[in-house]
Amino acid sequence: MDIRELFRLALASLTRNLSRAILTMLGIIIGVGSVIVMIGIGTGSKEATLAVIQNMGSNTLIIFNGGSSANSRMGPMAAGGVEVLREEDAALIEQELCATSVVAATPQVRTSQAAVFQSFNYLTSIQGAGEGFARIQGWTVRDGRVFTKGEVKSQAKVCVVGTTVVKNLFPGGEDPIGQVIRIGKLPFEIVGLLESKGAGMMGDQDDVIVAPYSTVMHKLMGRDRISNLLVSAQEGRAQLAENEIRALLRQRLRVAEKDESPFTIRKQDDLVKMMSQQADVLTLFLALAAAISLVVGGIGISNIMLVSVTERTREIGVRRAIGALRRTILLQFLTEAVVMSILGGAIGIALAGATLWILRSATTTPAVMETWAVALGLGFSGTVGVLAGFLPALKASRLDVIDALRYE
């Protein structure tokens, strides 16, 4: 009996009791589909993270208040302990290090407040920065301009806004340039509109208003110290910039050689590595959890195949009596198990593809259909079929001909 005949008999056996075959394949369908979806979401999230970092600039460094031990406990965005950073540090870094490793530096402060225009009110992120923030953070001003150094120095009430803020404050489509909005109790004139960046690691990157840090720090937040520094390193010199900035600030703060630095420096590529590792671990655990369905599906196939052997005992006896070899009976039942498993895997792949398409189309979830995940799912389902079907097939091939013919 050739392979085509084996597959024809397998398909005929499955269609003989179609509803039972579908229910048996359900574990394989769910398992393969879940594994592919989990891998797709994990991989898509990693790619989205990398795209965001590249958009922000892989050479960007962020300097926080607080030592590395405090930040490691509280997270990379923590501001710990004594606030040692000053706004003058940005100018110091540019002055001392632009010749070797640094492109630009700016102080930064952040807060969340409601922005109001006419009858529209929207809670958004307020970022205070210097005039060079766009170059450091990879922002492009689509319309208008960035505030100037003079406006930063004079604490001018001007700002540039992201597209999400524009949609919420100007739903009628008005031109935001030149309009005056209220943030807290202060009026701010919109002088620029930022190009859209989309979703990022920390949420919607376009949900932001950027104003001179001096204005935000003193007039909105009522404080006299910055939150952190943003530094753009020269291409390929991020590590050198980190080392030189650490040495410069330690010298300025008169930190003893044996003492820990009262500030922490984070590079963007450090965040990429950290988040990629977290995404890999999460994807692995989710895929392993989904793979349990494959094991359950394999047990279901094995159980149904054993029932099938019992039901078809007389048929096996007749076939053996007219000359069918033991290995032919074994291959027949093994083929049925493999075909059932592979069909379940194919249906699971189709459902996974549809699920990932819906996630991409209807939500902001980044999801991709990985070819290797499809091949892994199909190969694994075939392996489950072989393992689950072998014992029932072996039992069928070893049935005694006389006993099988007498079976009722």
Short mmCIF file of C-alpha atoms in Angstrom, two decimals:
data_model
loop_
_atom_site.label_atom_id
_atom_site.label_comp_id
_atom_site.label_asym_id
_atom_site.label_seq_id
_atom_site.Cartn_x
_atom_site.Cartn_y
_atom_site.Cartn_z
CA MET A 1 0.00 0.00 0.00
CA ASP A 2 1.53 3.35 -1.06
CA ILE A 3 1.42 6.64 0.83
CA ARG A 4 -1.45 8.06 -1.26
CA GLU A 5 -3.64 5.09 -0.43
CA LEU A 6 -2.81 5.48 3.26
CA PHE A 7 -3.83 9.14 3.22
CA ARG A 8 -7.03 8.33 1.29
CA LEU A 9 -8.01 5.74 3.88
CA ALA A 10 -7.13 8.13 6.71
CA LEU A 11 -9.32 10.90 5.30
CA ALA A 12 -12.17 8.44 4.68
CA SER A 13 -11.95 7.25 8.30
CA LEU A 14 -11.99 10.82 9.64
CA THR A 15 -14.95 11.92 7.53
CA ARG A 16 -16.87 8.84 8.65
CA ASN A 17 -17.27 10.49 12.07
CA LEU A 18 -16.55 14.14 11.33
CA SER A 19 -17.88 15.69 14.53
CA ARG A 20 -15.75 13.40 16.70
CA ALA A 21 -12.68 14.16 14.58
CA ILE A 22 -13.20 17.94 14.92
CA LEU A 23 -13.63 17.71 18.69
CA THR A 24 -10.50 15.55 18.90
CA MET A 25 -8.52 18.12 16.89
CA LEU A 26 -9.70 21.00 19.09
CA GLY A 27 -6.75 20.73 21.50
CA ILE A 28 -4.27 20.84 18.60
CA ILE A 29 -6.14 23.76 16.98
CA ILE A 30 -6.11 25.81 20.18
CA GLY A 31 -2.51 24.88 21.02
CA VAL A 32 -0.99 25.69 17.63
CA GLY A 33 -3.06 28.85 17.24
CA SER A 34 -2.20 30.11 20.72
CA VAL A 35 1.53 29.48 20.32
CA ILE A 36 1.64 31.38 16.99
CA VAL A 37 -0.43 34.28 18.37
CA MET A 38 1.72 34.57 21.51
CA ILE A 39 4.95 34.52 19.50
CA GLY A 40 3.48 37.01 17.02
CA ILE A 41 2.48 39.48 19.73
CA GLY A 42 5.82 39.11 21.52
CA THR A 43 7.87 39.57 18.36
CA GLY A 44 5.71 42.49 17.23
CA SER A 45 6.14 44.20 20.58
CA LYS A 46 9.92 43.82 20.36
CA GLU A 47 9.98 45.27 16.84
CA ALA A 48 7.77 48.17 17.91
CA THR A 49 10.07 48.86 20.86
CA LEU A 50 13.14 48.89 18.64
CA ALA A 51 11.39 51.20 16.18
CA VAL A 52 10.51 53.62 18.98
CA ILE A 53 14.10 53.66 20.25
CA GLN A 54 15.44 54.26 16.76
CA ASN A 55 12.90 57.04 16.41
CA MET A 56 14.06 58.60 19.67
CA GLY A 57 17.68 58.12 18.78
CA SER A 58 19.82 55.22 19.98
CA ASN A 59 22.50 57.71 21.03
CA THR A 60 20.28 59.47 23.59
CA LEU A 61 21.32 59.36 27.26
CA ILE A 62 19.11 60.24 30.23
CA ILE A 63 20.65 61.38 33.51
CA PHE A 64 18.51 61.02 36.65
CA ASN A 65 18.87 62.22 40.20
CA GLY A 66 19.68 59.38 42.58
CA GLY A 67 22.31 56.65 42.68
CA SER A 68 22.16 53.48 40.61
CA SER A 69 21.22 51.30 43.61
CA ALA A 70 18.12 53.38 44.31
CA ASN A 71 17.16 53.47 40.64
CA SER A 72 17.58 49.73 40.26
CA ARG A 73 15.00 49.24 43.02
CA MET A 74 12.59 51.90 41.83
CA GLY A 75 12.97 51.52 38.06
CA PRO A 76 14.96 53.36 35.39
CA MET A 77 12.64 56.39 35.43
CA ALA A 78 12.93 56.90 39.19
CA ALA A 79 14.13 60.16 40.66
CA GLY A 80 15.68 59.22 43.94
CA GLY A 81 17.14 60.92 46.95
CA VAL A 82 18.81 64.32 46.77
CA GLU A 83 18.24 66.35 43.60
CA VAL A 84 21.81 67.13 42.62
CA LEU A 85 21.31 67.95 38.94
CA ARG A 86 21.15 71.61 37.92
CA GLU A 87 20.01 73.27 34.73
CA GLU A 88 23.54 74.63 34.28
CA ASP A 89 24.81 71.05 33.91
CA ALA A 90 23.44 70.88 30.36
CA ALA A 91 25.52 73.87 29.29
CA LEU A 92 28.54 72.45 31.15
CA ILE A 93 28.26 69.11 29.30
CA GLU A 94 27.92 70.83 25.92
CA GLN A 95 30.85 73.14 26.65
CA GLU A 96 33.23 70.45 27.89
CA LEU A 97 32.30 67.39 25.82
CA CYS A 98 31.02 68.55 22.42
CA ALA A 99 34.51 68.18 20.99
CA THR A 100 34.77 64.52 21.95
CA SER A 101 31.44 62.70 22.43
CA VAL A 102 28.38 64.92 22.88
CA VAL A 103 26.15 66.64 20.30
CA ALA A 104 23.71 68.50 22.56
CA ALA A 105 22.21 68.49 26.06
CA THR A 106 19.08 69.91 27.65
CA PRO A 107 17.48 70.03 31.10
CA GLN A 108 14.08 68.33 31.40
CA VAL A 109 11.10 68.42 33.75
CA ARG A 110 7.78 66.58 33.47
CA THR A 111 4.30 66.98 34.88
CA SER A 112 0.71 66.18 33.97
CA GLN A 113 -1.87 68.95 33.84
CA ALA A 114 -5.08 69.80 32.04
CA ALA A 115 -4.84 71.87 28.87
CA VAL A 116 -7.90 73.99 28.07
CA PHE A 117 -9.03 75.64 24.83
CA GLN A 118 -12.46 77.25 24.81
CA SER A 119 -14.84 74.51 26.02
CA PHE A 120 -12.39 71.65 25.46
CA ASN A 121 -10.37 70.25 28.37
CA TYR A 122 -7.70 67.57 28.04
CA LEU A 123 -5.31 66.05 30.61
CA THR A 124 -1.91 65.55 29.00
CA SER A 125 1.81 65.25 29.67
CA ILE A 126 3.66 68.55 29.98
CA GLN A 127 7.36 68.37 29.20
CA GLY A 128 9.74 71.19 29.93
CA ALA A 129 12.94 71.22 27.88
CA GLY A 130 15.50 73.46 26.27
CA GLU A 131 15.46 74.80 22.73
CA GLY A 132 17.47 71.78 21.49
CA PHE A 133 14.97 69.13 22.61
CA ALA A 134 13.76 68.38 19.07
CA ARG A 135 17.23 67.49 17.83
CA ILE A 136 18.03 65.40 20.91
CA GLN A 137 14.75 63.45 20.95
CA GLY A 138 14.43 63.07 17.20
CA TRP A 139 11.32 65.27 16.93
CA THR A 140 10.38 67.00 13.70
CA VAL A 141 8.32 70.20 13.82
CA ARG A 142 5.65 69.83 11.14
CA ASP A 143 4.26 73.36 11.34
CA GLY A 144 5.50 76.49 13.04
CA ARG A 145 8.73 76.57 15.01
CA VAL A 146 10.49 75.51 18.20
CA PHE A 147 10.81 78.02 21.02
CA THR A 148 14.11 79.91 21.10
CA LYS A 149 16.95 80.16 23.60
CA GLY A 150 15.78 83.67 24.48
CA GLU A 151 12.28 82.39 25.24
CA VAL A 152 13.74 79.71 27.50
CA LYS A 153 15.82 82.31 29.33
CA SER A 154 12.90 84.72 29.75
CA GLN A 155 10.47 81.96 30.86
CA ALA A 156 8.18 82.72 27.94
CA LYS A 157 4.73 81.10 27.90
CA VAL A 158 5.02 79.39 24.52
CA CYS A 159 4.77 75.71 23.58
CA VAL A 160 4.76 73.12 20.81
CA VAL A 161 2.12 70.38 20.86
CA GLY A 162 1.73 66.76 19.70
CA THR A 163 -0.95 65.62 17.28
CA THR A 164 -2.99 63.81 19.97
CA VAL A 165 -3.32 67.05 21.92
CA VAL A 166 -4.40 68.87 18.76
CA LYS A 167 -7.12 66.27 18.05
CA ASN A 168 -8.54 66.67 21.56
CA LEU A 169 -8.31 70.46 21.87
CA PHE A 170 -9.12 71.35 18.26
CA PRO A 171 -11.62 68.71 17.11
CA GLY A 172 -13.10 71.14 14.59
CA GLY A 173 -9.88 71.19 12.57
CA GLU A 174 -8.77 74.72 13.48
CA ASP A 175 -5.14 75.67 12.87
CA PRO A 176 -3.48 75.40 16.32
CA ILE A 177 -0.54 77.68 15.42
CA GLY A 178 -0.97 81.03 17.15
CA GLN A 179 -3.83 79.84 19.37
CA VAL A 180 -3.63 80.42 23.12
CA ILE A 181 -4.38 77.51 25.43
CA ARG A 182 -4.49 77.46 29.23
CA ILE A 183 -2.31 75.06 31.19
CA GLY A 184 -3.07 75.25 34.88
CA LYS A 185 -3.71 78.96 35.38
CA LEU A 186 -1.27 80.14 32.72
CA PRO A 187 -1.93 81.03 29.07
CA PHE A 188 0.45 79.45 26.53
CA GLU A 189 0.73 80.37 22.87
CA ILE A 190 1.18 77.42 20.49
CA VAL A 191 4.13 78.18 18.23
CA GLY A 192 4.73 74.72 16.71
CA LEU A 193 3.11 71.38 15.88
CA LEU A 194 5.17 68.20 16.28
CA GLU A 195 5.24 65.46 13.65
CA SER A 196 3.40 62.33 14.74
CA LYS A 197 5.48 59.53 16.26
CA GLY A 198 2.74 57.11 17.32
CA ALA A 199 2.71 54.74 20.27
CA GLY A 200 5.90 54.06 22.20
CA MET A 201 7.23 52.25 25.30
CA MET A 202 5.67 54.78 27.66
CA GLY A 203 2.37 55.18 25.76
CA ASP A 204 1.29 57.67 23.09
CA GLN A 205 4.32 59.79 22.17
CA ASP A 206 2.07 62.39 20.51
CA ASP A 207 0.18 63.04 23.76
CA VAL A 208 2.55 65.79 24.88
CA ILE A 209 2.99 69.53 25.18
CA VAL A 210 6.58 70.80 25.21
CA ALA A 211 7.38 74.22 26.67
CA PRO A 212 10.57 75.94 27.93
CA TYR A 213 11.78 74.05 30.99
CA SER A 214 12.26 77.32 32.87
CA THR A 215 8.57 78.17 32.45
CA VAL A 216 7.32 74.69 33.37
CA MET A 217 9.71 74.33 36.30
CA HIS A 218 9.20 77.73 37.94
CA LYS A 219 5.68 78.80 36.92
CA LEU A 220 3.79 75.51 36.52
CA MET A 221 5.49 73.20 39.00
CA GLY A 222 6.79 75.78 41.49
CA ARG A 223 10.20 74.15 41.89
CA ASP A 224 13.79 75.24 41.27
CA ARG A 225 15.46 71.95 40.32
CA ILE A 226 15.24 69.96 37.11
CA SER A 227 14.10 66.33 36.99
CA ASN A 228 16.76 65.02 34.63
CA LEU A 229 19.08 65.81 31.74
CA LEU A 230 18.76 64.63 28.14
CA VAL A 231 21.99 64.25 26.18
CA SER A 232 22.53 63.32 22.54
CA ALA A 233 25.83 61.53 21.96
CA GLN A 234 27.83 61.52 18.75
CA GLU A 235 27.18 58.56 16.47
CA GLY A 236 28.78 55.42 17.88
CA ARG A 237 30.09 57.22 20.99
CA ALA A 238 27.27 56.69 23.48
CA GLN A 239 29.48 54.66 25.83
CA LEU A 240 32.28 57.23 25.66
CA ALA A 241 29.74 60.00 26.34
CA GLU A 242 28.42 58.12 29.37
CA ASN A 243 31.91 57.71 30.81
CA GLU A 244 32.87 61.35 30.21
CA ILE A 245 29.57 62.72 31.59
CA ARG A 246 29.91 60.60 34.72
CA ALA A 247 33.47 61.83 35.27
CA LEU A 248 32.49 65.47 34.63
CA LEU A 249 29.48 65.46 36.97
CA ARG A 250 31.36 63.61 39.71
CA GLN A 251 34.07 66.25 39.47
CA ARG A 252 31.51 69.06 39.61
CA LEU A 253 29.80 67.46 42.64
CA ARG A 254 33.17 66.64 44.29
CA VAL A 255 32.27 62.96 44.75
CA ALA A 256 35.05 60.88 46.27
CA GLU A 257 36.41 58.04 44.16
CA LYS A 258 35.13 55.37 46.55
CA ASP A 259 31.62 56.85 46.79
CA GLU A 260 28.66 56.03 44.58
CA SER A 261 27.53 58.68 42.10
CA PRO A 262 24.42 60.57 43.31
CA PHE A 263 22.98 60.36 39.80
CA THR A 264 22.25 57.60 37.28
CA ILE A 265 22.91 57.54 33.53
CA ARG A 266 20.78 55.40 31.22
CA LYS A 267 21.45 54.90 27.52
CA GLN A 268 18.56 54.22 25.16
CA ASP A 269 20.15 50.98 23.94
CA ASP A 270 20.29 49.82 27.59
CA LEU A 271 16.53 50.26 27.72
CA VAL A 272 16.21 48.36 24.44
CA LYS A 273 18.16 45.40 25.82
CA MET A 274 16.21 45.40 29.07
CA MET A 275 12.80 45.55 27.40
CA SER A 276 13.79 43.00 24.74
CA GLN A 277 14.85 40.55 27.45
CA GLN A 278 11.59 41.11 29.31
CA ALA A 279 9.61 40.60 26.09
CA ASP A 280 11.53 37.38 25.32
CA VAL A 281 10.85 35.95 28.79
CA LEU A 282 7.17 36.90 28.67
CA THR A 283 6.76 35.45 25.18
CA LEU A 284 8.46 32.23 26.24
CA PHE A 285 6.19 31.75 29.26
CA LEU A 286 3.07 32.55 27.23
CA ALA A 287 4.13 30.14 24.47
CA LEU A 288 4.85 27.39 27.01
CA ALA A 289 1.43 27.93 28.59
CA ALA A 290 -0.19 27.72 25.16
CA ALA A 291 1.84 24.59 24.32
CA ILE A 292 0.05 22.75 27.14
CA SER A 293 -2.96 22.63 24.80
CA LEU A 294 -0.84 20.68 22.33
CA VAL A 295 -0.08 18.07 24.99
CA VAL A 296 -3.77 17.88 25.91
CA GLY A 297 -4.63 17.60 22.22
CA GLY A 298 -2.13 14.75 21.81
CA ILE A 299 -3.72 12.88 24.72
CA GLY A 300 -7.12 13.37 23.11
CA ILE A 301 -5.90 11.99 19.79
CA SER A 302 -4.32 8.98 21.49
CA ASN A 303 -7.53 8.28 23.40
CA ILE A 304 -9.75 8.50 20.31
CA MET A 305 -7.37 6.32 18.29
CA LEU A 306 -7.55 3.63 21.00
CA VAL A 307 -11.34 3.81 20.82
CA SER A 308 -11.14 3.59 17.04
CA VAL A 309 -8.96 0.45 17.23
CA THR A 310 -11.53 -1.18 19.51
CA GLU A 311 -14.42 -0.20 17.24
CA ARG A 312 -12.68 -1.49 14.12
CA THR A 313 -11.27 -4.71 15.56
CA ARG A 314 -13.34 -6.85 13.18
CA GLU A 315 -12.28 -4.73 10.19
CA ILE A 316 -8.64 -5.21 11.20
CA GLY A 317 -9.20 -9.00 11.41
CA VAL A 318 -10.72 -9.09 7.92
CA ARG A 319 -7.88 -7.10 6.44
CA ARG A 320 -5.28 -9.28 8.13
CA ALA A 321 -7.11 -12.41 6.91
CA ILE A 322 -6.95 -11.33 3.26
CA GLY A 323 -3.21 -10.61 3.44
CA ALA A 324 -2.62 -7.20 5.01
CA LEU A 325 0.75 -7.05 6.77
CA ARG A 326 1.19 -5.94 10.38
CA ARG A 327 3.22 -2.91 9.28
CA THR A 328 0.44 -1.91 6.86
CA ILE A 329 -2.11 -1.87 9.71
CA LEU A 330 0.37 0.08 11.87
CA LEU A 331 0.99 2.64 9.11
CA GLN A 332 -2.72 3.02 8.44
CA PHE A 333 -3.63 3.94 12.02
CA LEU A 334 -0.46 6.02 12.45
CA THR A 335 -1.32 7.95 9.29
CA GLU A 336 -4.82 8.63 10.61
CA ALA A 337 -3.38 10.13 13.81
CA VAL A 338 -0.84 12.24 11.91
CA VAL A 339 -3.42 13.49 9.39
CA MET A 340 -5.78 14.42 12.23
CA SER A 341 -3.00 16.30 14.03
CA ILE A 342 -1.70 18.11 10.93
CA LEU A 343 -5.22 19.14 9.90
CA GLY A 344 -5.73 20.53 13.40
CA GLY A 345 -2.42 22.36 13.13
CA ALA A 346 -3.39 23.85 9.73
CA ILE A 347 -6.72 25.07 11.10
CA GLY A 348 -4.91 26.50 14.13
CA ILE A 349 -2.49 28.37 11.83
CA ALA A 350 -5.40 29.82 9.83
CA LEU A 351 -7.17 30.96 13.00
CA ALA A 352 -3.92 32.44 14.35
CA GLY A 353 -3.43 34.41 11.12
CA ALA A 354 -6.98 35.76 11.34
CA THR A 355 -6.51 36.67 15.02
CA LEU A 356 -3.25 38.53 14.36
CA TRP A 357 -4.85 40.40 11.43
CA ILE A 358 -7.77 41.48 13.63
CA LEU A 359 -5.39 42.61 16.38
CA ARG A 360 -3.38 44.72 13.91
CA SER A 361 -6.48 46.18 12.24
CA ALA A 362 -8.81 46.80 15.17
CA THR A 363 -6.36 47.57 18.00
CA THR A 364 -2.95 49.14 18.56
CA THR A 365 -1.44 45.75 19.46
CA PRO A 366 1.73 45.13 17.40
CA ALA A 367 1.51 41.60 16.00
CA VAL A 368 3.34 39.79 13.19
CA MET A 369 2.95 36.37 11.61
CA GLU A 370 6.34 34.71 12.06
CA THR A 371 7.19 32.11 9.38
CA TRP A 372 9.33 30.12 11.78
CA ALA A 373 6.49 30.05 14.32
CA VAL A 374 4.13 28.66 11.64
CA ALA A 375 6.68 25.99 10.70
CA LEU A 376 7.24 25.21 14.40
CA GLY A 377 3.51 24.87 15.04
CA LEU A 378 2.94 22.61 12.04
CA GLY A 379 6.00 20.48 12.80
CA PHE A 380 5.07 20.18 16.45
CA SER A 381 1.50 19.16 15.60
CA GLY A 382 2.86 16.44 13.27
CA THR A 383 5.18 15.21 16.01
CA VAL A 384 2.28 15.11 18.48
CA GLY A 385 0.34 13.05 15.92
CA VAL A 386 3.16 10.50 15.59
CA LEU A 387 3.68 10.19 19.35
CA ALA A 388 -0.03 10.06 20.15
CA GLY A 389 -0.88 7.60 17.39
CA PHE A 390 2.00 5.17 17.72
CA LEU A 391 0.71 3.09 20.67
CA PRO A 392 -2.84 2.72 19.27
CA ALA A 393 -1.40 1.82 15.86
CA LEU A 394 0.96 -0.71 17.44
CA LYS A 395 -1.97 -2.24 19.34
CA ALA A 396 -3.97 -2.54 16.10
CA SER A 397 -1.08 -4.21 14.25
CA ARG A 398 -0.61 -6.80 17.01
CA LEU A 399 -4.21 -7.98 17.17
CA ASP A 400 -4.62 -11.74 16.70
CA VAL A 401 -6.44 -12.47 13.42
CA ILE A 402 -8.76 -15.15 14.85
CA ASP A 403 -9.66 -13.08 17.93
CA ALA A 404 -10.27 -10.04 15.75
CA LEU A 405 -12.60 -11.96 13.38
CA ARG A 406 -14.58 -13.29 16.38
CA TYR A 407 -14.89 -9.81 17.96
CA GLU A 408 -18.45 -8.54 18.22
#
